[in-house]
GROMACS .gro file of C-alpha atoms in nm:
model
  447
    1UNK     CA    1  10.142   9.044  13.295
    2UNK     CA    2  10.377   8.938  13.011
    3UNK     CA    3  10.408   8.580  13.138
    4UNK     CA    4  10.036   8.553  13.173
    5UNK     CA    5   9.966   8.670  12.840
    6UNK     CA    6  10.225   8.443  12.687
    7UNK     CA    7  10.092   8.133  12.861
    8UNK     CA    8   9.738   8.215  12.759
    9UNK     CA    9   9.821   8.314  12.392
   10UNK     CA   10   9.985   7.983  12.351
   11UNK     CA   11   9.664   7.803  12.482
   12UNK     CA   12   9.411   8.002  12.270
   13UNK     CA   13   9.591   8.133  11.972
   14UNK     CA   14   9.389   8.048  11.654
   15UNK     CA   15   9.686   7.860  11.504
   16UNK     CA   16   9.710   7.644  11.812
   17UNK     CA   17   9.358   7.600  11.937
   18UNK     CA   18   9.066   7.504  11.678
   19UNK     CA   19   8.790   7.462  11.962
   20UNK     CA   20   8.481   7.678  11.912
   21UNK     CA   21   8.527   8.018  12.101
   22UNK     CA   22   8.903   8.017  12.112
   23UNK     CA   23   8.924   8.286  11.860
   24UNK     CA   24   8.675   8.518  12.068
   25UNK     CA   25   8.892   8.447  12.392
   26UNK     CA   26   9.205   8.535  12.215
   27UNK     CA   27   9.063   8.860  12.095
   28UNK     CA   28   8.937   8.934  12.458
   29UNK     CA   29   9.281   8.848  12.600
   30UNK     CA   30   9.455   9.096  12.351
   31UNK     CA   31   9.236   9.368  12.472
   32UNK     CA   32   9.291   9.297  12.821
   33UNK     CA   33   9.670   9.276  12.755
   34UNK     CA   34   9.650   9.612  12.577
   35UNK     CA   35   9.457   9.772  12.861
   36UNK     CA   36   9.728   9.661  13.095
   37UNK     CA   37  10.046   9.750  12.896
   38UNK     CA   38   9.961  10.029  12.631
   39UNK     CA   39   9.912  10.380  12.796
   40UNK     CA   40   9.658  10.474  12.510
   41UNK     CA   41   9.469  10.173  12.561
   42UNK     CA   42   9.448  10.179  12.916
   43UNK     CA   43   9.314  10.538  12.901
   44UNK     CA   44   9.055  10.444  12.641
   45UNK     CA   45   8.939  10.157  12.884
   46UNK     CA   46   8.924  10.393  13.182
   47UNK     CA   47   8.717  10.648  12.993
   48UNK     CA   48   8.495  10.437  12.760
   49UNK     CA   49   8.531  10.082  12.901
   50UNK     CA   50   8.697   9.964  12.581
   51UNK     CA   51   9.076   9.978  12.489
   52UNK     CA   52   8.990  10.051  12.135
   53UNK     CA   53   8.793  10.377  12.230
   54UNK     CA   54   8.443  10.481  12.184
   55UNK     CA   55   8.235  10.244  11.983
   56UNK     CA   56   7.910  10.426  11.951
   57UNK     CA   57   7.830  10.764  11.781
   58UNK     CA   58   7.505  10.917  11.879
   59UNK     CA   59   7.347  11.162  11.621
   60UNK     CA   60   7.069  11.396  11.669
   61UNK     CA   61   6.850  11.589  11.440
   62UNK     CA   62   6.662  11.903  11.499
   63UNK     CA   63   6.315  11.892  11.305
   64UNK     CA   64   6.174  12.237  11.243
   65UNK     CA   65   5.816  12.323  11.336
   66UNK     CA   66   5.602  12.363  11.019
   67UNK     CA   67   5.314  12.606  11.015
   68UNK     CA   68   4.985  12.537  10.837
   69UNK     CA   69   5.059  12.773  10.549
   70UNK     CA   70   5.385  12.564  10.472
   71UNK     CA   71   5.234  12.222  10.501
   72UNK     CA   72   5.131  12.209  10.140
   73UNK     CA   73   5.471  12.291  10.013
   74UNK     CA   74   5.629  12.012  10.240
   75UNK     CA   75   5.381  11.769  10.098
   76UNK     CA   76   5.482  11.850   9.731
   77UNK     CA   77   5.851  11.812   9.831
   78UNK     CA   78   5.776  11.482  10.003
   79UNK     CA   79   5.605  11.346   9.709
   80UNK     CA   80   5.888  11.470   9.467
   81UNK     CA   81   6.151  11.305   9.681
   82UNK     CA   82   5.991  10.974   9.786
   83UNK     CA   83   5.774  10.913   9.468
   84UNK     CA   84   6.021  11.026   9.197
   85UNK     CA   85   6.356  11.043   9.364
   86UNK     CA   86   6.367  10.702   9.523
   87UNK     CA   87   6.284  10.522   9.205
   88UNK     CA   88   6.544  10.724   9.014
   89UNK     CA   89   6.799  10.646   9.270
   90UNK     CA   90   6.730  10.270   9.268
   91UNK     CA   91   6.754  10.276   8.871
   92UNK     CA   92   7.073  10.456   8.879
   93UNK     CA   93   7.200  10.181   9.140
   94UNK     CA   94   7.081   9.907   8.892
   95UNK     CA   95   7.241  10.065   8.600
   96UNK     CA   96   7.588  10.068   8.793
   97UNK     CA   97   7.527   9.717   8.904
   98UNK     CA   98   7.854   9.590   8.718
   99UNK     CA   99   8.073   9.734   9.018
  100UNK     CA  100   7.839   9.555   9.262
  101UNK     CA  101   7.938   9.228   9.121
  102UNK     CA  102   8.302   9.278   9.180
  103UNK     CA  103   8.496   9.187   9.493
  104UNK     CA  104   8.707   9.455   9.683
  105UNK     CA  105   9.002   9.341   9.474
  106UNK     CA  106   8.851   9.431   9.176
  107UNK     CA  107   8.782   9.078   9.048
  108UNK     CA  108   8.431   8.960   8.939
  109UNK     CA  109   8.249   8.753   9.217
  110UNK     CA  110   8.199   8.470   8.974
  111UNK     CA  111   8.566   8.447   8.904
  112UNK     CA  112   8.655   8.466   9.285
  113UNK     CA  113   8.414   8.167   9.348
  114UNK     CA  114   8.580   7.969   9.073
  115UNK     CA  115   8.938   8.059   9.205
  116UNK     CA  116   8.841   7.950   9.560
  117UNK     CA  117   8.702   7.627   9.443
  118UNK     CA  118   8.996   7.545   9.182
  119UNK     CA  119   9.305   7.653   9.356
  120UNK     CA  120   9.486   7.351   9.524
  121UNK     CA  121   9.824   7.236   9.649
  122UNK     CA  122   9.918   7.133   9.279
  123UNK     CA  123   9.812   7.428   9.098
  124UNK     CA  124  10.105   7.542   8.862
  125UNK     CA  125  10.145   7.802   8.615
  126UNK     CA  126   9.957   7.597   8.348
  127UNK     CA  127   9.661   7.560   8.589
  128UNK     CA  128   9.661   7.904   8.682
  129UNK     CA  129   9.666   8.008   8.298
  130UNK     CA  130   9.353   7.775   8.243
  131UNK     CA  131   9.179   7.945   8.545
  132UNK     CA  132   9.242   8.278   8.399
  133UNK     CA  133   9.117   8.211   8.046
  134UNK     CA  134   8.804   8.051   8.183
  135UNK     CA  135   8.720   8.338   8.412
  136UNK     CA  136   8.399   8.560   8.398
  137UNK     CA  137   8.621   8.839   8.271
  138UNK     CA  138   8.765   8.621   7.983
  139UNK     CA  139   8.409   8.486   7.898
  140UNK     CA  140   8.279   8.818   7.863
  141UNK     CA  141   8.543   8.901   7.584
  142UNK     CA  142   8.296   8.821   7.301
  143UNK     CA  143   8.413   8.870   6.930
  144UNK     CA  144   8.222   9.093   6.706
  145UNK     CA  145   8.119   8.961   6.363
  146UNK     CA  146   8.380   9.155   6.198
  147UNK     CA  147   8.658   8.999   6.410
  148UNK     CA  148   8.581   8.623   6.381
  149UNK     CA  149   8.796   8.601   6.061
  150UNK     CA  150   9.085   8.775   6.202
  151UNK     CA  151   9.085   8.580   6.520
  152UNK     CA  152   9.055   8.248   6.317
  153UNK     CA  153   9.351   8.356   6.122
  154UNK     CA  154   9.578   8.450   6.439
  155UNK     CA  155   9.470   8.134   6.603
  156UNK     CA  156   9.594   7.930   6.305
  157UNK     CA  157   9.912   8.121   6.272
  158UNK     CA  158  10.017   8.097   6.652
  159UNK     CA  159   9.867   7.740   6.680
  160UNK     CA  160   9.628   7.840   6.952
  161UNK     CA  161   9.454   7.527   7.077
  162UNK     CA  162   9.076   7.549   7.128
  163UNK     CA  163   8.976   7.476   7.479
  164UNK     CA  164   8.798   7.162   7.571
  165UNK     CA  165   8.439   7.143   7.442
  166UNK     CA  166   8.481   7.420   7.174
  167UNK     CA  167   8.550   7.398   6.806
  168UNK     CA  168   8.797   7.676   6.800
  169UNK     CA  169   8.998   7.898   7.033
  170UNK     CA  170   8.812   8.187   7.206
  171UNK     CA  171   8.886   8.553   7.162
  172UNK     CA  172   9.049   8.543   7.500
  173UNK     CA  173   9.288   8.262   7.416
  174UNK     CA  174   9.392   8.427   7.089
  175UNK     CA  175   9.459   8.768   7.262
  176UNK     CA  176   9.662   8.597   7.554
  177UNK     CA  177   9.889   8.428   7.289
  178UNK     CA  178   9.928   8.747   7.084
  179UNK     CA  179  10.029   8.928   7.400
  180UNK     CA  180  10.267   8.667   7.526
  181UNK     CA  181  10.435   8.649   7.188
  182UNK     CA  182  10.467   9.026   7.160
  183UNK     CA  183  10.274   9.042   6.832
  184UNK     CA  184  10.055   9.338   6.932
  185UNK     CA  185  10.123   9.512   6.589
  186UNK     CA  186   9.932   9.239   6.406
  187UNK     CA  187   9.615   9.332   6.579
  188UNK     CA  188   9.330   9.550   6.429
  189UNK     CA  189   9.258   9.864   6.616
  190UNK     CA  190   8.949   9.697   6.786
  191UNK     CA  191   9.124   9.397   6.902
  192UNK     CA  192   9.419   9.604   7.034
  193UNK     CA  193   9.171   9.807   7.248
  194UNK     CA  194   9.011   9.488   7.375
  195UNK     CA  195   9.352   9.344   7.461
  196UNK     CA  196   9.452   9.665   7.657
  197UNK     CA  197   9.123   9.666   7.827
  198UNK     CA  198   9.147   9.314   7.950
  199UNK     CA  199   9.509   9.303   8.057
  200UNK     CA  200   9.461   9.495   8.396
  201UNK     CA  201   9.170   9.240   8.471
  202UNK     CA  202   9.385   8.948   8.401
  203UNK     CA  203   9.654   9.089   8.628
  204UNK     CA  204   9.411   9.131   8.908
  205UNK     CA  205   9.296   8.771   8.861
  206UNK     CA  206   9.655   8.640   8.873
  207UNK     CA  207   9.724   8.828   9.198
  208UNK     CA  208   9.391   8.697   9.350
  209UNK     CA  209   9.504   8.339   9.262
  210UNK     CA  210   9.824   8.409   9.451
  211UNK     CA  211   9.655   8.553   9.755
  212UNK     CA  212   9.424   8.265   9.774
  213UNK     CA  213   9.704   8.011   9.753
  214UNK     CA  214   9.898   8.203  10.008
  215UNK     CA  215   9.615   8.192  10.264
  216UNK     CA  216   9.569   7.825  10.206
  217UNK     CA  217   9.945   7.754  10.228
  218UNK     CA  218  10.002   7.615   9.892
  219UNK     CA  219  10.351   7.735   9.775
  220UNK     CA  220  10.347   7.577   9.421
  221UNK     CA  221  10.032   7.762   9.347
  222UNK     CA  222  10.174   8.099   9.470
  223UNK     CA  223  10.479   8.058   9.259
  224UNK     CA  224  10.260   7.946   8.956
  225UNK     CA  225  10.030   8.247   8.992
  226UNK     CA  226  10.301   8.497   9.031
  227UNK     CA  227  10.493   8.337   8.722
  228UNK     CA  228  10.169   8.402   8.519
  229UNK     CA  229  10.144   8.760   8.660
  230UNK     CA  230  10.507   8.845   8.558
  231UNK     CA  231  10.427   8.681   8.221
  232UNK     CA  232  10.142   8.926   8.172
  233UNK     CA  233  10.313   9.242   8.296
  234UNK     CA  234  10.630   9.167   8.080
  235UNK     CA  235  10.452   9.000   7.779
  236UNK     CA  236  10.661   8.681   7.801
  237UNK     CA  237  10.523   8.318   7.763
  238UNK     CA  238  10.430   8.152   8.093
  239UNK     CA  239  10.718   7.915   8.195
  240UNK     CA  240  10.979   8.108   8.011
  241UNK     CA  241  11.283   8.138   8.202
  242UNK     CA  242  11.660   8.188   8.169
  243UNK     CA  243  11.891   8.454   8.043
  244UNK     CA  244  11.710   8.502   7.698
  245UNK     CA  245  11.353   8.555   7.856
  246UNK     CA  246  11.498   8.775   8.132
  247UNK     CA  247  11.680   8.995   7.866
  248UNK     CA  248  11.387   9.029   7.653
  249UNK     CA  249  11.266   9.268   7.916
  250UNK     CA  250  11.560   9.516   7.822
  251UNK     CA  251  11.409   9.777   7.565
  252UNK     CA  252  11.491   9.706   7.202
  253UNK     CA  253  11.651   9.373   7.259
  254UNK     CA  254  11.508   9.073   7.066
  255UNK     CA  255  11.645   8.714   7.041
  256UNK     CA  256  11.908   8.770   6.773
  257UNK     CA  257  12.054   9.075   6.959
  258UNK     CA  258  12.050   8.873   7.286
  259UNK     CA  259  12.267   8.617   7.120
  260UNK     CA  260  12.515   8.867   7.008
  261UNK     CA  261  12.505   9.046   7.340
  262UNK     CA  262  12.607   8.720   7.528
  263UNK     CA  263  12.902   8.666   7.319
  264UNK     CA  264  13.018   9.028   7.343
  265UNK     CA  265  13.321   9.142   7.566
  266UNK     CA  266  13.101   9.220   7.864
  267UNK     CA  267  12.867   8.925   7.872
  268UNK     CA  268  12.516   8.992   8.016
  269UNK     CA  269  12.383   8.639   8.087
  270UNK     CA  270  12.075   8.748   8.259
  271UNK     CA  271  11.890   9.076   8.378
  272UNK     CA  272  12.075   9.101   8.717
  273UNK     CA  273  12.429   9.094   8.533
  274UNK     CA  274  12.299   9.332   8.271
  275UNK     CA  275  12.187   9.572   8.568
  276UNK     CA  276  12.530   9.520   8.741
  277UNK     CA  277  12.731   9.646   8.449
  278UNK     CA  278  12.878   9.999   8.441
  279UNK     CA  279  12.718  10.254   8.216
  280UNK     CA  280  13.031  10.250   8.004
  281UNK     CA  281  13.022   9.856   7.970
  282UNK     CA  282  12.654   9.855   7.888
  283UNK     CA  283  12.700  10.108   7.618
  284UNK     CA  284  12.972   9.939   7.452
  285UNK     CA  285  12.791   9.611   7.467
  286UNK     CA  286  12.462   9.743   7.326
  287UNK     CA  287  12.636   9.953   7.053
  288UNK     CA  288  12.806   9.624   6.938
  289UNK     CA  289  12.459   9.473   6.870
  290UNK     CA  290  12.331   9.776   6.689
  291UNK     CA  291  12.132   9.987   6.917
  292UNK     CA  292  12.089  10.341   6.795
  293UNK     CA  293  12.158  10.647   7.034
  294UNK     CA  294  11.801  10.687   7.147
  295UNK     CA  295  11.768  10.298   7.207
  296UNK     CA  296  12.086  10.334   7.407
  297UNK     CA  297  11.930  10.607   7.622
  298UNK     CA  298  11.625  10.388   7.669
  299UNK     CA  299  11.816  10.086   7.772
  300UNK     CA  300  12.028  10.283   8.035
  301UNK     CA  301  11.696  10.429   8.182
  302UNK     CA  302  11.560  10.068   8.224
  303UNK     CA  303  11.901   9.943   8.379
  304UNK     CA  304  11.861  10.237   8.637
  305UNK     CA  305  11.496  10.167   8.709
  306UNK     CA  306  11.529   9.773   8.731
  307UNK     CA  307  11.525   9.687   9.096
  308UNK     CA  308  11.850   9.570   9.268
  309UNK     CA  309  11.742   9.450   9.595
  310UNK     CA  310  11.978   9.343   9.869
  311UNK     CA  311  11.953   9.186  10.218
  312UNK     CA  312  12.093   9.396  10.469
  313UNK     CA  313  12.012   9.208  10.796
  314UNK     CA  314  11.778   8.918  10.885
  315UNK     CA  315  11.660   8.834  11.235
  316UNK     CA  316  11.414   8.594  11.430
  317UNK     CA  317  11.264   8.698  11.749
  318UNK     CA  318  10.963   8.722  11.978
  319UNK     CA  319  10.819   9.056  12.059
  320UNK     CA  320  10.870   9.136  12.422
  321UNK     CA  321  11.081   8.829  12.507
  322UNK     CA  322  11.454   8.776  12.536
  323UNK     CA  323  11.437   8.422  12.405
  324UNK     CA  324  11.245   8.218  12.147
  325UNK     CA  325  11.077   7.930  12.274
  326UNK     CA  326  10.882   7.630  12.111
  327UNK     CA  327  10.533   7.716  12.006
  328UNK     CA  328  10.607   8.097  12.036
  329UNK     CA  329  10.460   8.322  11.762
  330UNK     CA  330  10.810   8.443  11.622
  331UNK     CA  331  10.882   8.726  11.391
  332UNK     CA  332  11.106   8.725  11.089
  333UNK     CA  333  11.231   9.066  10.996
  334UNK     CA  334  11.438   9.114  10.672
  335UNK     CA  335  11.603   9.442  10.627
  336UNK     CA  336  11.609   9.532  10.258
  337UNK     CA  337  11.779   9.803  10.045
  338UNK     CA  338  11.722   9.903   9.675
  339UNK     CA  339  12.067   9.965   9.547
  340UNK     CA  340  11.928  10.134   9.233
  341UNK     CA  341  11.790  10.408   9.457
  342UNK     CA  342  11.926  10.694   9.661
  343UNK     CA  343  11.824  10.768  10.015
  344UNK     CA  344  11.480  10.904  10.025
  345UNK     CA  345  11.373  10.796   9.683
  346UNK     CA  346  11.108  10.545   9.616
  347UNK     CA  347  11.037  10.296   9.308
  348UNK     CA  348  10.807  10.412   9.050
  349UNK     CA  349  10.600  10.210   8.819
  350UNK     CA  350  10.794   9.911   8.653
  351UNK     CA  351  10.915   9.917   8.298
  352UNK     CA  352  10.603   9.733   8.102
  353UNK     CA  353  10.575   9.854   7.745
  354UNK     CA  354  10.322   9.603   7.647
  355UNK     CA  355  10.122   9.677   7.941
  356UNK     CA  356  10.069  10.051   7.863
  357UNK     CA  357   9.704  10.103   7.983
  358UNK     CA  358   9.785  10.097   8.353
  359UNK     CA  359  10.098  10.186   8.562
  360UNK     CA  360  10.202   9.862   8.741
  361UNK     CA  361  10.360   9.920   9.085
  362UNK     CA  362  10.678   9.728   9.198
  363UNK     CA  363  10.589   9.467   9.455
  364UNK     CA  364  10.787   9.170   9.604
  365UNK     CA  365  10.687   8.832   9.777
  366UNK     CA  366  10.866   8.705  10.091
  367UNK     CA  367  10.858   8.331  10.141
  368UNK     CA  368  10.993   8.153  10.461
  369UNK     CA  369  11.027   7.767  10.478
  370UNK     CA  370  11.082   7.601  10.796
  371UNK     CA  371  11.117   7.226  10.882
  372UNK     CA  372  10.893   7.071  11.116
  373UNK     CA  373  10.801   6.717  11.246
  374UNK     CA  374  10.516   6.699  10.986
  375UNK     CA  375  10.735   6.830  10.690
  376UNK     CA  376  10.833   7.175  10.591
  377UNK     CA  377  10.591   7.444  10.598
  378UNK     CA  378  10.614   7.765  10.382
  379UNK     CA  379  10.455   8.107  10.460
  380UNK     CA  380  10.443   8.414  10.235
  381UNK     CA  381  10.384   8.779  10.269
  382UNK     CA  382  10.353   9.045   9.995
  383UNK     CA  383  10.581   9.333  10.023
  384UNK     CA  384  10.439   9.658   9.858
  385UNK     CA  385  10.658   9.918  10.020
  386UNK     CA  386  10.853  10.099   9.748
  387UNK     CA  387  11.090  10.301   9.975
  388UNK     CA  388  11.471  10.269   9.929
  389UNK     CA  389  11.496  10.094  10.273
  390UNK     CA  390  11.233   9.827  10.354
  391UNK     CA  391  11.155   9.614  10.644
  392UNK     CA  392  10.971   9.280  10.545
  393UNK     CA  393  10.800   9.116  10.831
  394UNK     CA  394  10.644   8.765  10.850
  395UNK     CA  395  10.527   8.582  11.162
  396UNK     CA  396  10.530   8.195  11.227
  397UNK     CA  397  10.483   7.947  11.502
  398UNK     CA  398  10.808   7.799  11.625
  399UNK     CA  399  10.788   7.418  11.556
  400UNK     CA  400  11.061   7.265  11.759
  401UNK     CA  401  11.333   7.300  12.048
  402UNK     CA  402  11.690   7.341  11.944
  403UNK     CA  403  11.860   7.468  11.630
  404UNK     CA  404  11.608   7.565  11.360
  405UNK     CA  405  11.743   7.576  11.005
  406UNK     CA  406  11.518   7.786  10.770
  407UNK     CA  407  11.526   7.932  10.436
  408UNK     CA  408  11.359   8.261  10.310
  409UNK     CA  409  11.320   8.392   9.954
  410UNK     CA  410  11.246   8.719   9.773
  411UNK     CA  411  11.117   8.725   9.438
  412UNK     CA  412  10.986   8.997   9.235
  413UNK     CA  413  10.617   8.978   9.104
  414UNK     CA  414  10.670   9.204   8.815
  415UNK     CA  415  11.022   9.125   8.648
  416UNK     CA  416  11.132   8.781   8.540
  417UNK     CA  417  11.458   8.659   8.688
  418UNK     CA  418  11.485   8.873   8.993
  419UNK     CA  419  11.502   8.668   9.317
  420UNK     CA  420  11.722   8.622   9.626
  421UNK     CA  421  11.746   8.322   9.854
  422UNK     CA  422  11.928   8.302  10.194
  423UNK     CA  423  11.943   8.052  10.498
  424UNK     CA  424  11.890   8.164  10.844
  425UNK     CA  425  11.919   7.958  11.187
  426UNK     CA  426  11.807   8.043  11.520
  427UNK     CA  427  11.795   7.865  11.856
  428UNK     CA  428  11.448   7.778  12.039
  429UNK     CA  429  11.423   7.695  12.397
  430UNK     CA  430  11.161   7.484  12.594
  431UNK     CA  431  10.887   7.711  12.739
  432UNK     CA  432  10.895   7.764  13.114
  433UNK     CA  433  10.579   7.586  13.170
  434UNK     CA  434  10.498   7.351  12.855
  435UNK     CA  435  10.225   7.151  13.027
  436UNK     CA  436   9.881   7.189  12.858
  437UNK     CA  437  10.017   7.455  12.631
  438UNK     CA  438  10.153   7.649  12.911
  439UNK     CA  439   9.831   7.784  13.054
  440UNK     CA  440   9.642   7.721  13.364
  441UNK     CA  441   9.287   7.591  13.309
  442UNK     CA  442   9.171   7.792  13.603
  443UNK     CA  443   9.297   8.105  13.458
  444UNK     CA  444   9.010   8.367  13.393
  445UNK     CA  445   8.999   8.538  13.035
  446UNK     CA  446   8.808   8.856  13.047
  447UNK     CA  447   8.827   9.236  12.952
   0.00000   0.00000   0.00000
């Protein structure tokens, strides 16, 4: 059964077969395979004719007999419900229409349509930023008359360029610049509330750009969207990198203090080396740059919370098979451990003091690059499990026979400067019957 499943899956898998009806045949094959190998699916097939279990639910309703004396009351109730109730219900639906204009990911439908049309293989962080600031959410951020002078002054001070076709920078452009330069204290209460309101929306849009790029196989666009996302969460300018940008994420550190910290006895060149210092070493270094007692406590809490992910083990295999063969759908499994957590603990919300309106969860992205005859191909998967020990799993098609040298990377979507990269090699053999994709054209595919 396994050999037949393997032969047919190679022939009809959607990644290999683009013919009409191939997807449906693959789904039917999977159901048949489950019925023959999985006890629960087999039992469901025997009882209901479907390995997934019952697919129909029959409902019945008992209608009471109404006497002539009560028919008048029933008629009145009918009129109240259908003549008054239905219009009121429809009116309520119309008033709540804003939610109906959103996609399941929380992004407005107009914005998602623009993302799907605009994301390409060359979309970098600047292009992702332009897409964000031209979104329906950003265009809906309209300035009040009393805010226009303040916005104009801020745009001049921060040198915010006006978008193409406009005389001056939009409200969204100014708020974005204020946020990335961490100048929230210069905003009026009204503008600060607007910034706090739109930041969660911008975060969802940046993740939507990353998801679309991932599905279309655009690694540059994925990395650009995630760089934009990290900038939003940590209030840093897109494209900012290096030790200074990383250490700005530590509470109470500014550019001047970072310069002193990097010259101190226990040099912290980036966020990873800062987190790896012992408690006593961190305390001495931070006291030397002028942090108060309370500020030292804040920085220590940050150091304990900042993720320190390590790779425990990485393997490539094919489920149910002893060997990996060319054209197999193989699995990369990476076992991870959070060194900053004890066993049984889970990561909480990330440290994001300038993103105070919403708790932002920690998440990572696993990218896997494998060389093939037509060039390197990169796949991604988002890892949202916050446990102390995590299995990150990614599936891919094996491109060639022999030794396959690959690279996988893990990078955090919420902190700047946290990334791990590792090489992995596996051996792939030739399938037993490689002719016509390993499948017999006379084989029958059915439930």
